[in-house]
Structure formats: C-alpha cells, structure tokens
Coordinates of C-alpha atoms and ligand atoms in Angstrom, one line a residue:
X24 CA 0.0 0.0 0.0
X25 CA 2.8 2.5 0.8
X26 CA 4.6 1.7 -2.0
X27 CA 2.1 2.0 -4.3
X28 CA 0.9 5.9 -2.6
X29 CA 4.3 6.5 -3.2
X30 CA 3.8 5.6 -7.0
X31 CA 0.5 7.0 -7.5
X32 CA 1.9 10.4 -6.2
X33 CA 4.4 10.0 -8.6
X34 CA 2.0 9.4 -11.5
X35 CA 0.3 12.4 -10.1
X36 CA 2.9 14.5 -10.2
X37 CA 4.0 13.6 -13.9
X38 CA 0.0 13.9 -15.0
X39 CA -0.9 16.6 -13.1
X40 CA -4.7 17.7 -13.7
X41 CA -7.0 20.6 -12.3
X42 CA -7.6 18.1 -9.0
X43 CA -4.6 16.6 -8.8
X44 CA -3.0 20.2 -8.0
X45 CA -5.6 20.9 -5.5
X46 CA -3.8 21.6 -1.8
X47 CA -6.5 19.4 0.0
X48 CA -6.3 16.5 -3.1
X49 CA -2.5 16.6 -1.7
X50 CA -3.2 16.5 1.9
X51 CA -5.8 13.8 1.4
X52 CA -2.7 11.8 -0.5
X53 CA -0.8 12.2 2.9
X54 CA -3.5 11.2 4.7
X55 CA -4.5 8.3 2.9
X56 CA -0.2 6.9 3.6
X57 CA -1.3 7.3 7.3
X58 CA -4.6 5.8 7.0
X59 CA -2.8 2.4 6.4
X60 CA -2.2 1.6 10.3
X61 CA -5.6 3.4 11.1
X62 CA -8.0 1.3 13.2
X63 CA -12.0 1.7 12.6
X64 CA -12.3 -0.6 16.0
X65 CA -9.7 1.2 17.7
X66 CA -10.7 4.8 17.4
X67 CA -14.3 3.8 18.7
X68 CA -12.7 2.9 21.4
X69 CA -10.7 6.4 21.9
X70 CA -13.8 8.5 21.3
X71 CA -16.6 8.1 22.8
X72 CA -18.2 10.3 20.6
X73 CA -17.5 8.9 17.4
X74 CA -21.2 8.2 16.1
X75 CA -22.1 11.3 17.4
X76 CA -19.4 13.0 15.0
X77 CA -20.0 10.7 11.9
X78 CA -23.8 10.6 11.5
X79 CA -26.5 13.0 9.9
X80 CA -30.2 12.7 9.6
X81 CA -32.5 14.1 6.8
X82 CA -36.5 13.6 4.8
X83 CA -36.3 10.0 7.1
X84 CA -33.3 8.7 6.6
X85 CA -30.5 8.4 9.1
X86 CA -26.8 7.8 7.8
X87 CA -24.1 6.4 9.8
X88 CA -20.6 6.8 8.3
X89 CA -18.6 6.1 11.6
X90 CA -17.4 2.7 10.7
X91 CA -15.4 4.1 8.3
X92 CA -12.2 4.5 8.1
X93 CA -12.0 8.2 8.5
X94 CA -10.7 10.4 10.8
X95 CA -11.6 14.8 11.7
X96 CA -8.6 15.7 9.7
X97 CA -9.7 13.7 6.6
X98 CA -13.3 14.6 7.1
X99 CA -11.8 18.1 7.3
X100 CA -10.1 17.7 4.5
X101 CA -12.9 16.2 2.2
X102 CA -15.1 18.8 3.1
X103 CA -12.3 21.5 1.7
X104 CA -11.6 19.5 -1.3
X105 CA -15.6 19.9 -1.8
X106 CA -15.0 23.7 -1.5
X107 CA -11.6 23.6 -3.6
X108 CA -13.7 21.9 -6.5
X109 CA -17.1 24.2 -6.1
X110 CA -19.2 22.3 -5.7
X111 CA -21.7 24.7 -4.4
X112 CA -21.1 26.3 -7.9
X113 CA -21.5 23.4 -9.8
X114 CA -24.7 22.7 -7.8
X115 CA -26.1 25.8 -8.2
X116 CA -25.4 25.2 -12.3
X117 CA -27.1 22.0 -12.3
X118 CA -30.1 23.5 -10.5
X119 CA -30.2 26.4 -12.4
X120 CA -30.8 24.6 -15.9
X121 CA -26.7 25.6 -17.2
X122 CA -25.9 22.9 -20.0
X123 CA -23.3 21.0 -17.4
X124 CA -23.7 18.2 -19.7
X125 CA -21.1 19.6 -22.4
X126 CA -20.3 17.2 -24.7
X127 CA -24.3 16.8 -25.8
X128 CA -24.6 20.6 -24.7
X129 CA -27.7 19.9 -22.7
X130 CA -29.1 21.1 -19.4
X131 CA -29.8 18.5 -16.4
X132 CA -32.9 19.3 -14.8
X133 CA -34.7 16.3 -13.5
X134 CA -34.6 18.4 -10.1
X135 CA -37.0 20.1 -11.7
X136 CA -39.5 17.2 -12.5
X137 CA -40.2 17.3 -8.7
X138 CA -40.1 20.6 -8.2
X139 CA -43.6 21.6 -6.8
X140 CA -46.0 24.0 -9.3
X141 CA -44.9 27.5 -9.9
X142 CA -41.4 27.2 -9.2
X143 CA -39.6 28.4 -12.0
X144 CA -36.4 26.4 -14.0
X145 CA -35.4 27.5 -17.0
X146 CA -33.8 25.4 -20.0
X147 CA -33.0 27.3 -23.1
X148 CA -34.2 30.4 -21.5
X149 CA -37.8 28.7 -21.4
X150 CA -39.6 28.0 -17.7
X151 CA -40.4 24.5 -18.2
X152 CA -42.9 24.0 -15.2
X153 CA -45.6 24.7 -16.8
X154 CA -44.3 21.5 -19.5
X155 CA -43.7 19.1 -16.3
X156 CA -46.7 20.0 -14.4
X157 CA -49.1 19.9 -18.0
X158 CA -47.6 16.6 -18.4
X159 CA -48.1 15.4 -14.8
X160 CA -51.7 16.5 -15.2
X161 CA -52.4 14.3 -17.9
X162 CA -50.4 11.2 -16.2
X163 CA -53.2 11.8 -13.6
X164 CA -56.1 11.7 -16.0
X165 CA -54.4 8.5 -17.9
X166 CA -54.4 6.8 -14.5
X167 CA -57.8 7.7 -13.5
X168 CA -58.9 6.9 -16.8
X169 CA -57.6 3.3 -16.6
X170 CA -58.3 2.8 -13.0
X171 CA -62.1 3.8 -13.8
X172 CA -62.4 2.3 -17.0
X173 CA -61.3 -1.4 -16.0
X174 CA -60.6 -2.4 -19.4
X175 CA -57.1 -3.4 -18.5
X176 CA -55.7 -6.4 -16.2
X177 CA -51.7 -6.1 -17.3
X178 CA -49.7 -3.1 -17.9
X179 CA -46.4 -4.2 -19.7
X180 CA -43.6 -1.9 -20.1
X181 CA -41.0 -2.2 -23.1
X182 CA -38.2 -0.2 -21.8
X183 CA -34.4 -0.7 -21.0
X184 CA -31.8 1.1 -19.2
X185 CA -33.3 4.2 -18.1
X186 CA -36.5 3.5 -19.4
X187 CA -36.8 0.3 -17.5
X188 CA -34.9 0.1 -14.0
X189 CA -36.1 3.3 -12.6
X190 CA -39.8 2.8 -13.0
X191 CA -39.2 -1.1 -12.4
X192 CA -36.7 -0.9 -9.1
X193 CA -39.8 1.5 -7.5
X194 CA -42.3 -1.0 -8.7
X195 CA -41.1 -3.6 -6.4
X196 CA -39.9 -1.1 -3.7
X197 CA -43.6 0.1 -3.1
X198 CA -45.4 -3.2 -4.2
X199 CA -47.3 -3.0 -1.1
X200 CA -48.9 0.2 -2.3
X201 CA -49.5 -1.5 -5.7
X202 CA -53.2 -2.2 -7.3
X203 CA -53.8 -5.8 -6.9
X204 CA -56.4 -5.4 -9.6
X205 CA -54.1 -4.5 -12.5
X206 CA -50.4 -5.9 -12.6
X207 CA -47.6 -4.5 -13.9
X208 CA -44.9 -6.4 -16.1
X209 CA -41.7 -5.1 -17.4
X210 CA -40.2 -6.4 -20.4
X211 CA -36.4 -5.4 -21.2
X212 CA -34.3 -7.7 -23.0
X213 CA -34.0 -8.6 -26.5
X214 CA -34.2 -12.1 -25.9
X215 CA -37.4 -13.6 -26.9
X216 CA -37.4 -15.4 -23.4
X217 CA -37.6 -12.3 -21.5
X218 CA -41.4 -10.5 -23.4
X219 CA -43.0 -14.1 -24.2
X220 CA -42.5 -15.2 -20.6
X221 CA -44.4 -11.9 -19.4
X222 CA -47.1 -12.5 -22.4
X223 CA -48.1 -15.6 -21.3
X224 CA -49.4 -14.1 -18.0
X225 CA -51.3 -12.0 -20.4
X226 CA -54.8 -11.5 -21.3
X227 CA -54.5 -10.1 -25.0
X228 CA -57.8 -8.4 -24.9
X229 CA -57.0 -6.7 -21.8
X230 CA -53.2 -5.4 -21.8
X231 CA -52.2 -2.3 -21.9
X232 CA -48.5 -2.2 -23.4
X233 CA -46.0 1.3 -22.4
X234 CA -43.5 1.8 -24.9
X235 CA -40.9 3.8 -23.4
X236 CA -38.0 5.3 -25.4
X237 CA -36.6 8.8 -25.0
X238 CA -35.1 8.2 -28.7
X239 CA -37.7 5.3 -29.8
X240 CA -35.1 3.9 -31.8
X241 CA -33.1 1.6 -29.4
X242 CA -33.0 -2.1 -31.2
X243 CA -34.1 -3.9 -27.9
X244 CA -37.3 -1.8 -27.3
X245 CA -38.3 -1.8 -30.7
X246 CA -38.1 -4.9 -31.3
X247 CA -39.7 -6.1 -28.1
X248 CA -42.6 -3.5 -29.5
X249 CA -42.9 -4.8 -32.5
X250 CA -43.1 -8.5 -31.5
X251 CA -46.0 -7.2 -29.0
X252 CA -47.8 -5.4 -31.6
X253 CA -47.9 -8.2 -33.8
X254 CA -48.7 -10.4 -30.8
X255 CA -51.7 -8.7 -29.9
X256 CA -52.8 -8.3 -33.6
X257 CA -52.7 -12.4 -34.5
X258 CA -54.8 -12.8 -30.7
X259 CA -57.4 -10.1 -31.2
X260 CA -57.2 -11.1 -35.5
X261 CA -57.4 -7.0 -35.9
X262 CA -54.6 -4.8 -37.6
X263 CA -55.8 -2.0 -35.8
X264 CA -54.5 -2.6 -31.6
X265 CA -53.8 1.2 -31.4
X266 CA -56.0 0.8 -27.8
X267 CA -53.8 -1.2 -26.3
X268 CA -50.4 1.3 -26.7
X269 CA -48.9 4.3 -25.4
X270 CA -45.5 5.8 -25.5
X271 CA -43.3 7.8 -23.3
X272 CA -40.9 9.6 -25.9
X273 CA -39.5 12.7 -27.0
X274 CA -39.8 11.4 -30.1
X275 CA -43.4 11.6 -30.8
X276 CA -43.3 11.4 -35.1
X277 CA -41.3 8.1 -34.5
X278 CA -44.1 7.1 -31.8
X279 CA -46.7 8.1 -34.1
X280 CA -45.5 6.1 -36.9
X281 CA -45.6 2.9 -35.0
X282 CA -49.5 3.2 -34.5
X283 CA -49.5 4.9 -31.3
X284 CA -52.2 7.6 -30.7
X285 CA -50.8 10.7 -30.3
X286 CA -52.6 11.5 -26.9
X287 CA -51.3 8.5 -25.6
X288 CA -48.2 9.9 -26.5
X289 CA -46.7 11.3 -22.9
X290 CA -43.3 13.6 -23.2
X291 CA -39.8 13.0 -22.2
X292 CA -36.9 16.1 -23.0
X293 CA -33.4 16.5 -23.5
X294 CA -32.6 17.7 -20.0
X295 CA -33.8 14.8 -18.9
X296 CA -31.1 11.6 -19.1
X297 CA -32.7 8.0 -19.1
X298 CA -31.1 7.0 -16.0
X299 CA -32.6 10.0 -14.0
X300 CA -35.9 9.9 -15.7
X301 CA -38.0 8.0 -13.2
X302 CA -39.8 11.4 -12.2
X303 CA -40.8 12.4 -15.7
X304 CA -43.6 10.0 -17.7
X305 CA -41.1 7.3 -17.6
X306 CA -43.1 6.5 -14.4
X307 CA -46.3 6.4 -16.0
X308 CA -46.5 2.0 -15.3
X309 CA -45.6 2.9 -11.8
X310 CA -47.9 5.8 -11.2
X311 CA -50.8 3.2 -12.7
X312 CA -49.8 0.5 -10.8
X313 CA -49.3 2.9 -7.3
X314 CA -51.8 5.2 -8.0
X315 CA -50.7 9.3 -8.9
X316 CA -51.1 10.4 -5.5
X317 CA -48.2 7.6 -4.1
X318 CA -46.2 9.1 -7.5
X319 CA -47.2 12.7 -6.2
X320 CA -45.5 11.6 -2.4
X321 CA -41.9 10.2 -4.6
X322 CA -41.5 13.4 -6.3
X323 CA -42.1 14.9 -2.8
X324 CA -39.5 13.0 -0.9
X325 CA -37.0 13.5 -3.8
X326 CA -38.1 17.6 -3.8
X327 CA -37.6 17.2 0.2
X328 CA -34.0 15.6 -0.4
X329 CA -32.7 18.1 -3.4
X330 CA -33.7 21.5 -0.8
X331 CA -31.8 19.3 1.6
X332 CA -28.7 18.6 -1.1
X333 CA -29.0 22.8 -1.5
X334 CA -29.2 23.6 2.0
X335 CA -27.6 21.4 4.7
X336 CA -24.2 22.3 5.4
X337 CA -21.6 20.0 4.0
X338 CA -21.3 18.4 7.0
X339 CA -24.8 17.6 7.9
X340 CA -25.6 17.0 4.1
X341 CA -26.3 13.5 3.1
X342 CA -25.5 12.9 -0.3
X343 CA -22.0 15.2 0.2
X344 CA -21.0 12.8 3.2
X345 CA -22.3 9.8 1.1
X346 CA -20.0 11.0 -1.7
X347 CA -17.3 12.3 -0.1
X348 CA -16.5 8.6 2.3
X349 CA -16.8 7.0 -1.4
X350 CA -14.4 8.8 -2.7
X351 CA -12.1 8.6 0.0
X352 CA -12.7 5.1 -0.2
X353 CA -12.4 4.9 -3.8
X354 CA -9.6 7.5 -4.8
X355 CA -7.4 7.7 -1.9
X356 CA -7.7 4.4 -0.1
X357 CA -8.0 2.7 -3.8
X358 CA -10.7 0.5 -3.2
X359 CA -12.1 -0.3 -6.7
X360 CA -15.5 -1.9 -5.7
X361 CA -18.6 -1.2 -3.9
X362 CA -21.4 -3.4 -2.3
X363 CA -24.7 -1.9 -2.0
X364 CA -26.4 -4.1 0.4
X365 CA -30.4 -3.1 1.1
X366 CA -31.9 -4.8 3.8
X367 CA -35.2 -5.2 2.4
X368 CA -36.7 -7.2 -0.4
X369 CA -38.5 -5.1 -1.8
X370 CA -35.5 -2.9 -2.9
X371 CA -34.2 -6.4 -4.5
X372 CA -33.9 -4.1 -8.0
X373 CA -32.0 -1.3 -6.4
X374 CA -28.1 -2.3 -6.7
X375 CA -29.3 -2.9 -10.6
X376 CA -31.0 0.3 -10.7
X377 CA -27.8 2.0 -8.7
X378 CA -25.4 0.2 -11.1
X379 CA -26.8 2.1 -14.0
X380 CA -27.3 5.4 -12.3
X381 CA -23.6 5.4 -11.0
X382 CA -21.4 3.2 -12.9
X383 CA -23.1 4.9 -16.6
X384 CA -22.4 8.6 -15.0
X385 CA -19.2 7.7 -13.3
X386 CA -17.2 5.1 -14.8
X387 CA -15.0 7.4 -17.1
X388 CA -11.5 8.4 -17.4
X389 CA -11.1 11.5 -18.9
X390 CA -12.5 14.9 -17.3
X391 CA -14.7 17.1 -18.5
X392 CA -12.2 18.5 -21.0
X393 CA -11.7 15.0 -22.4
X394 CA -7.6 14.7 -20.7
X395 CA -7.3 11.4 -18.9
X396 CA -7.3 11.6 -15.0
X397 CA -4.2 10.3 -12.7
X398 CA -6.7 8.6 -10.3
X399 CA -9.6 6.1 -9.9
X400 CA -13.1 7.3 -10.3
X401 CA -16.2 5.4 -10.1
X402 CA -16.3 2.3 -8.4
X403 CA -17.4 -1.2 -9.7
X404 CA -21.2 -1.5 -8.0
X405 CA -22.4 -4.8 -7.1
X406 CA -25.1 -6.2 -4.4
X407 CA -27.6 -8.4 -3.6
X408 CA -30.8 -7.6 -0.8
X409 CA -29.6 -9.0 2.6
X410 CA -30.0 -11.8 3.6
X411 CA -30.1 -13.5 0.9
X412 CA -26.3 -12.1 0.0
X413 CA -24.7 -13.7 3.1
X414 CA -25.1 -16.8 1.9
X415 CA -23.3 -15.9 -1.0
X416 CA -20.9 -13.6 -1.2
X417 CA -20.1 -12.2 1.9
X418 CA -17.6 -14.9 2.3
X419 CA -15.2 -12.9 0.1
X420 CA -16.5 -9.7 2.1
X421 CA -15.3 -10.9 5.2
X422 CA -12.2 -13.1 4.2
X423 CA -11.4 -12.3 0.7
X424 CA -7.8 -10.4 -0.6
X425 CA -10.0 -7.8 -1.5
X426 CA -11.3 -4.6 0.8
X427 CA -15.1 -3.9 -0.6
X428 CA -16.8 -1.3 1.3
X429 CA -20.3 -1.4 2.0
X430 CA -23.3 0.5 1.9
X431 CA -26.0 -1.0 3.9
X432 CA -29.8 -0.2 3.5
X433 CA -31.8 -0.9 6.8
X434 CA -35.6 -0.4 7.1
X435 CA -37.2 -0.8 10.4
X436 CA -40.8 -1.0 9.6
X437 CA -42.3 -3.8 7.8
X438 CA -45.9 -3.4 5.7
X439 CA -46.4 -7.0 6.2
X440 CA -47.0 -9.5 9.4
X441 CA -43.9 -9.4 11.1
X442 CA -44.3 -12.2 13.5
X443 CA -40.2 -12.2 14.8
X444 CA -38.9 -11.7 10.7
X445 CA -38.5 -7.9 10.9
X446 CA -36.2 -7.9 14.3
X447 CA -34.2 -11.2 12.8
X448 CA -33.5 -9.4 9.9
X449 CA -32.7 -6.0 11.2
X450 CA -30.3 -8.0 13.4
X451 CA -28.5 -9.1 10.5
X452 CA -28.0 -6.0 8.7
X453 CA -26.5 -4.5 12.2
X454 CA -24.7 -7.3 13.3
X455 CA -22.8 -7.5 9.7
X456 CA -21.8 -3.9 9.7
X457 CA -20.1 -4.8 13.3
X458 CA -18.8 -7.9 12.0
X459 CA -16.9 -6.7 9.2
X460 CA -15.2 -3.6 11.3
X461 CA -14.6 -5.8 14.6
X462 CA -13.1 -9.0 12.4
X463 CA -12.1 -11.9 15.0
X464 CA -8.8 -12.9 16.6
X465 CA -8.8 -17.0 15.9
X466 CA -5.3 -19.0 16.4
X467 CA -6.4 -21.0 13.5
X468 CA -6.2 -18.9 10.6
X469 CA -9.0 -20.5 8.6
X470 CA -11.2 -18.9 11.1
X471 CA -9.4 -15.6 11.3
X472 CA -11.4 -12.3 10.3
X473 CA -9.4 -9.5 10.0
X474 CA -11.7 -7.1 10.2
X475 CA -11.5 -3.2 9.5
X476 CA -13.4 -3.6 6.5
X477 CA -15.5 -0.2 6.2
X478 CA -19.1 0.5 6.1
X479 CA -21.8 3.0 6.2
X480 CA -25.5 2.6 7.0
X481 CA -28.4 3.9 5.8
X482 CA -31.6 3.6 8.1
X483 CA -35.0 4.5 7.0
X484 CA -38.1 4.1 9.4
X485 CA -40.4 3.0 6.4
X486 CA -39.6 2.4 2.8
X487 CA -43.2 4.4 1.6
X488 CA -43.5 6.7 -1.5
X489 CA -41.9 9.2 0.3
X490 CA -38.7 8.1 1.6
X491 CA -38.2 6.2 -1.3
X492 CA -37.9 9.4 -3.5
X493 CA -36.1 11.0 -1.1
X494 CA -33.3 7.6 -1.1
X495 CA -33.3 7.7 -4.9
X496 CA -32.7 11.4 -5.3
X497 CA -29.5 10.6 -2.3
X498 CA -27.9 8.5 -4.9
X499 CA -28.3 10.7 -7.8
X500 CA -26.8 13.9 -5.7
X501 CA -24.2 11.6 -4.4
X502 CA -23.1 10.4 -7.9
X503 CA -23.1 14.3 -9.0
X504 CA -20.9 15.1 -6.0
X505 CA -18.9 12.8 -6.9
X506 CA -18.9 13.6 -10.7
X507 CA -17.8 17.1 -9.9
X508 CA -15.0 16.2 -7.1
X509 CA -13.8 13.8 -10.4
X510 CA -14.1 16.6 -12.7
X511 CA -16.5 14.3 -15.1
X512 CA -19.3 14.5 -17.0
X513 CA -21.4 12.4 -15.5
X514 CA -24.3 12.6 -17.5
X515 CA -23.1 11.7 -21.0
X516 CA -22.5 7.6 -21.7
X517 CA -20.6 7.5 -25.2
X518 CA -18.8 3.8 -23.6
X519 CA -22.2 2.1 -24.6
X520 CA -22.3 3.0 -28.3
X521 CA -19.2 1.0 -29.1
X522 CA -20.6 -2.2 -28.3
X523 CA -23.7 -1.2 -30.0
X524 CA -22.3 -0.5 -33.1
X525 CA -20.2 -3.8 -33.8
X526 CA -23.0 -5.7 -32.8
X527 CA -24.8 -3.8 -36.0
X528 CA -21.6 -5.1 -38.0
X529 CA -21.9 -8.6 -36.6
X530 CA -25.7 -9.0 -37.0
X531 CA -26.0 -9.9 -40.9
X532 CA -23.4 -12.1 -40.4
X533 CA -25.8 -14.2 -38.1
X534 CA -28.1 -15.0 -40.5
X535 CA -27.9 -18.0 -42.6
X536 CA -27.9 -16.3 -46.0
X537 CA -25.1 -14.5 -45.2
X538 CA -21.8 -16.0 -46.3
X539 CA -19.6 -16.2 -43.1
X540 CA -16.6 -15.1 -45.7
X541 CA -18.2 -11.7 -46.0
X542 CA -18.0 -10.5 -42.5
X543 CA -15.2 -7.9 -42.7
X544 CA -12.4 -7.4 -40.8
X545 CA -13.2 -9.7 -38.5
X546 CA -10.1 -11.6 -35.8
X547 CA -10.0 -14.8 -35.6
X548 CA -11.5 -15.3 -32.3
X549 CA -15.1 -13.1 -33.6
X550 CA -14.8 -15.3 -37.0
X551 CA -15.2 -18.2 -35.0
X552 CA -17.5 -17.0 -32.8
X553 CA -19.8 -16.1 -35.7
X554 CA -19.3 -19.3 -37.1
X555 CA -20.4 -20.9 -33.8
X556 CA -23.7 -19.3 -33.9
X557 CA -24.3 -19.8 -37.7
X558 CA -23.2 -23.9 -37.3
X559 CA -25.7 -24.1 -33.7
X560 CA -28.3 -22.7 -35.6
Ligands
F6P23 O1 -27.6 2.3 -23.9 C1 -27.6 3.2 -22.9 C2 -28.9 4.1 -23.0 O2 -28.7 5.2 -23.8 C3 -29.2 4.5 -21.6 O3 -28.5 5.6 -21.1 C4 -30.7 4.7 -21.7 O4 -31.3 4.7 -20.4 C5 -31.1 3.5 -22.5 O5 -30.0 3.4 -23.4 C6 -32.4 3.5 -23.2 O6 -32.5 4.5 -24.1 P1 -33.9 4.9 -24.7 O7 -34.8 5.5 -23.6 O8 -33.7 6.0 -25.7 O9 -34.6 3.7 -25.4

C-alpha cells in the first residue's frame, strides 16, 4: 500500500490535472499513507463520541458513516476539497438549468420534475414547469382513466436502461402500495425469453402495453414492441391494436408512426437523461400500478432531499457525506469496488438500478475536458438484498484479498405481518456492519477475520412513496458530487455506443444467408464465434 501511494503520487505528479493540483487533493494523498495503520475498531474505542461525530439525519433517513475508516482531519479535508472543486457552484449550475452536460450541450434538470408547481427552471431560456406539471396533469387523468375504465388487467412496459430500472426498481420497492387489480410487467431484454415469458401471464384483450424510449429507436425496445404489436394483432385477429399502446418519448413522429395515438403519447426532454428519468412520464406503469397520489408523495420525498442537497451544510448533508467517504474510499484508499447491500426485499432491484445510475455517469477516465485523470473514479457496484447475500458472497467480504466497502440499506418497519422476521433481519444488517469492522482474533487462521473492513449505513423508518424518493434522489446527488470532485461529465455515456455498433456489423453475419466469408475485418476469435452461432443454428 505504501509503496504503491508513493507511485501514485508520482503518476500524479507527472499527469498533473485541475484536481490533482488541489492543496486538499494533496493532503488527502498524505492522509490516505497514514490511514494504512488506522484502526475503525480502535478509534471507537478512543472517542466516545464517534457516532455522534460521523452521523446525519435528513427527509427520514439516518446515515451512519462512523465505521469508516476516516478520521476529523480527513473529514476536514474532504469537506475542503468539496469547496476547492465548487461544488456549491456546480450545484447551483445543475439547479439552475446551465448545460453542465457539455459534450451533448444539454441542461440536467430532473430536479426540476419534482419541483412543486410554480417554481420556475429555466432550460434554453424557457420556464419548463408549466411542461412538467401539463404533463403530470395528464399522467393523472391516464391513471384515473384506466383505474375507472377497467378495461385493462396487465400493464407491460417495453423499456431498457433508463427507461426500464427506474420505474421497475420503484415497482417492487412500493409493491405494497400497488393495485392488486391491474399488474404490472416489465419487459427489457431482446431475448425472446424475456417478453413471451411476461405474455403468457397476459390477457391479450386486456393489456395495456408502455412503450418507453426517449429516442424510440433503441434495437431492444423496438423490437420487443414490434413482436407485441404483432402479438396482440394475431390474438385479437385485428390490424388495428392502437387501444392497447402508449409511448413515453421525446420522439413523438417516430411514436406516431408505430400506430400509437398521439394523446397517448406522454413527453420526455433533452434535459432529462434516461437514467434519472424516473420522475418524468417514464413513471407512468408505476404511477398506474401505485396510483398518482403515491407518484405525487416520490416526487415529494426526492423535492424534500434536493432543498436538503442545497441547504444542509456539508457536514450535515447526506448525499455530500455519502460521496465524499466514497471517494475517500475509492480514490485515496484505492478500493475499486462497492457493495450496495439493502436490507429489504423489496428494494431487490436497487443495486441494478444504482449500477446504471452510478457506474453509466461515473465510470469514465477522462475529465470534462476530455484529458485522462491520474486517479480512480467510479467504483465497480455490485449487491444483492440481505439476507439472501450472506449466503453468498459475503464470504469474500469478510475473508477475501480484497477490501469492498459497504453501503447497507436498513428499514425498520415492515408493511407485512412481522411475527419475529423484521427484528431477525434488522439483526443481520446490524450485526454485519459490526462484524466486518470488529473481524475476529482465531489461532487458526482459517477462522481468522481481519476485520476493518469499512461501512456505512443507511436507516429508514419505512420504505413508503416518500422516503423512497427522497433515497433515490440521495444517490443521484451523491453520484453528482462525486462527478464534480472527479471533474466528469457524468451525464453523457458514449462507452455504450461502441458495443452497439459492432454488434450492428456482426448482425447480418448471423443469418444463414449471409456468407460467413463476407463478414469484414473480422479476428479470428469473432470469425469463429460467428461461425459458432451460424453452425448451432
Ligand atoms: O444504452 C444506454 C442508454 O442510452 C441509456 O442511457 C438509456 O437509459 C437506455 O439506453 C435507453 O434509451 P432509450 O430510452 O432511448 O430507449
């Protein structure tokens, strides 16, 4: 570890960069060569009033970062490096509708999807409230309409990425609040397994499908929306199934084209990105299946948690003090991977939804003016609910060669019959965060822990509408905190087109017209790939 500080100042020092000069990005360096003989279990035990010190409370939700491995001076430290980097500035930009996302030149305003009724926010000089709140109006109506109406048992939503794990994550994390009368299915992948196992739950005659695409031109959605359209056509032997769609899209002529009514046609915009779109009509299956006055009480806890992200002091502020013991974690102590671990089944879908929100805005390496940065930045995410991910990974968490910090997710009230579940599981998600700071002395090395490994905790009282709008909108400011103490973009994603595109090359290649020979430029290891597939076929 010491040697390798000593390198990475080196490398800073050759590759300087806006951050890397930074007198607190150098004193967190010196800290972080200290920090190697530092004791989580140890300096509980000199200071009484550690907790006290390391713990802030906001919209319901009560974070505990004293079990990690951080100190006053590097707290200190982290809270000037967020003043060094401005990122009251960049905050205020971001709020204020600047186009912070530079290389697309757009604005990022999903704050201002929650924002309550006449409060301004501008984007291209235009006050786009009146847009949101129109729009949110006529989510309202849609749901009435349908809850009313009856017509419909199954709402399916063709979606992926943003367009799916927002919308789908909240699904499950509110399924108590959920219509029991009309069920909500969510279709993503392009394999054929994925939309015919979720049709065959399906009345034709009374499924409603979303088709939800800010461009309406990604391959998986459009072709799960075709196959559905076609579906419903040969069951209800009509061309004309224009009852069953709507769209969520900001591009309506491509929407329209497909056979979808254009009031069923619900608006999306450019200062929206998909993975931070869960607020706009994006949740339209989760406002039907929760009703729009639980959709009304997200946007209120996430509202609640951005004046909180704009007004708490740094060191009071929860998604700066989430964000700033990740990136001590992750830059200075070099820990490349995270474990989001959620204490609750129904936020099952949340380390998949967090993967996309963090590792697409974080997991770049050159800064905002496109030079490569000296340093780690975003983590590799990975988690599973608890318990269910004791008896599976935390082996490695507890005994592995590898430190993996921890974010734990604890919520104390249960919306189903408890009996003695809720304390047993409660007990876990405690007793692990204890477990992986104390460790265990053991003569027999098998059955040594170490121990030291660092955590924080996040505690809600109830996972309702509320609180969950106010968690999700945590993340989202945390990832931005993050972004700007990075010096990234975080809201662009150019690594996903890559793949994208050689797939397009490898596609006619796969079918068995095609002669294998006339798949250009392609190494031998592809070649034989493609050949596999072609020969299996
Ligand atoms: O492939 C990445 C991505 O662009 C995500 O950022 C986005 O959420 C997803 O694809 C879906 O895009 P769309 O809503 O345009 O179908």
């Amino acid at each position: 570890m010491l040697n390798s500080m000593t390198q990475r100042k080196e490398r800073e020092e050759l590759h300087s960069s806006p951050r890397t000069s930074l007198a607190a990005w150098k004193a967190l360096l010196d800290l972080a060569r200290e920090a190697r003989s530092f004791s989580i279990r140890e300096a509980f035990a000199s200071d009484p009033r550690r907790f006290d010190r390391f713990h802030a409370q906001a919209c319901g939700i009560l974070l505990d970062y004293s079990k990690q491995a951080v100190t006053p001076a590097v707290m200190g430290q982290l809270f000037q490096l967020a003043g060094e980097c401005d990122l009251a500035g960049w905050r205020t930009r971001m709020f204020g509708g600047v186009a912070i996302n530079e290389s697309e030149n757009r604005a990022v305003l999903h704050t201002a999807l929650r924002a309550p009724a006449g409060q301004t926010a501008m984007a291209d000089g235009v006050n786009i409230s009146p847009l949101i709140h129109d729009t949110l109006s006529r989510m309202k109506a849609f749901c009435e309409q349908v809850h009313t109406d009856k017509a419909f048992t199954s709402v399916v939503n063709i979606g992926i990425g943003g367009s799916d794990l927002g919308p789908h994550m909240a699904n499950e994390a509110l399924k108590p609040f959920a219509d029991t009368e009309l069920r909500t299915h969510y279709v993503s992948n392009v394999d054929a397994a994925h939309l015919y196992g979720v049709l065959k739950e399906c009345d034709p005659a009374r499924t409603l499908f979303i088709v939800t695409s800010k461009t309406f031109t990604t391959q998986e959605t459009m072709t799960n929306a075709q196959s559905a359209k076609l579906w419903l056509q040969q069951e209800l032997e009509t061309a004309d199934v224009a009852e069953h769609f709507a769209a969520v899209t900001q591009n309506t002529d491509k929407a329209e084209a497909f056979g979808i009514r254009r009031d069923r046609i619900f608006p999306i915009w450019d200062w929206v990105g998909g993975r931070y779109s869960l607020w706009s009509a994006v949740g339209l299956p989760l406002c039907l299946s929760v009703g729009y006055e639980n959709f009304k009480a997200l946007l209120e806890g996430a509202h609640a948690m951005d004046r909180h992200f704009l007004e708490a002091p740094f060191e009071k502020n929860l998604p700066v003090l989430l964000a700033l013991t990740g990136m001590w974690n992750r830059t200075f102590l070099e820990h490349a991977v995270l474990a989001l671990l959620p204490y609750s089944q129904l936020l099952h879908k949340f380390p998949s939804f967090i993967q996309q929100l963090d590792m697409e805005s974080n997991g770049k390496s050159v800064d905002r003016d496109g030079t490569p940065v000296p340093y780690p930045t975003g983590p590799v995410i990975f988690g599973e609910s608890g318990t269910n991910g004791q008896h599976a990974f935390y082996q490695l968490l507890h005994q592995g060669t590898t430190v993996v910090p921890c974010e734990f997710i604890a919520v104390v009230q249960s919306d189903y019959p408890s009996l003695d579940h809720q304390p047993k599981l409660l007990s876990h998600a405690i007793g692990q965060t204890k477990a992986l700071m104390d460790g265990k002395a053991d003569p027999d090395p098998q059955k040594r822990f170490d121990g030291n490994r660092p955590s924080s905790t996040l505690v809600l009282r109830h996972l309702d509408p509320y609180t969950l709008g106010a968690l999700v909108a945590l993340y989202e400011h945390k990832i931005f905190t993050q972004g700007v103490l990075w010096n990234l973009n975080s809201f662009d994603q150019w690594g996903v087109e890559l793949g994208k595109k050689i797939a397009g090359q490898v596609l006619p290649s796969l079918s068995s017209e095609a002669l294998s020979a006339d798949t250009p430029d392609l190494d031998s290891s592809t070649r034989a790939l493609v050949d596999a597939v072609r020969s299996f076929s």
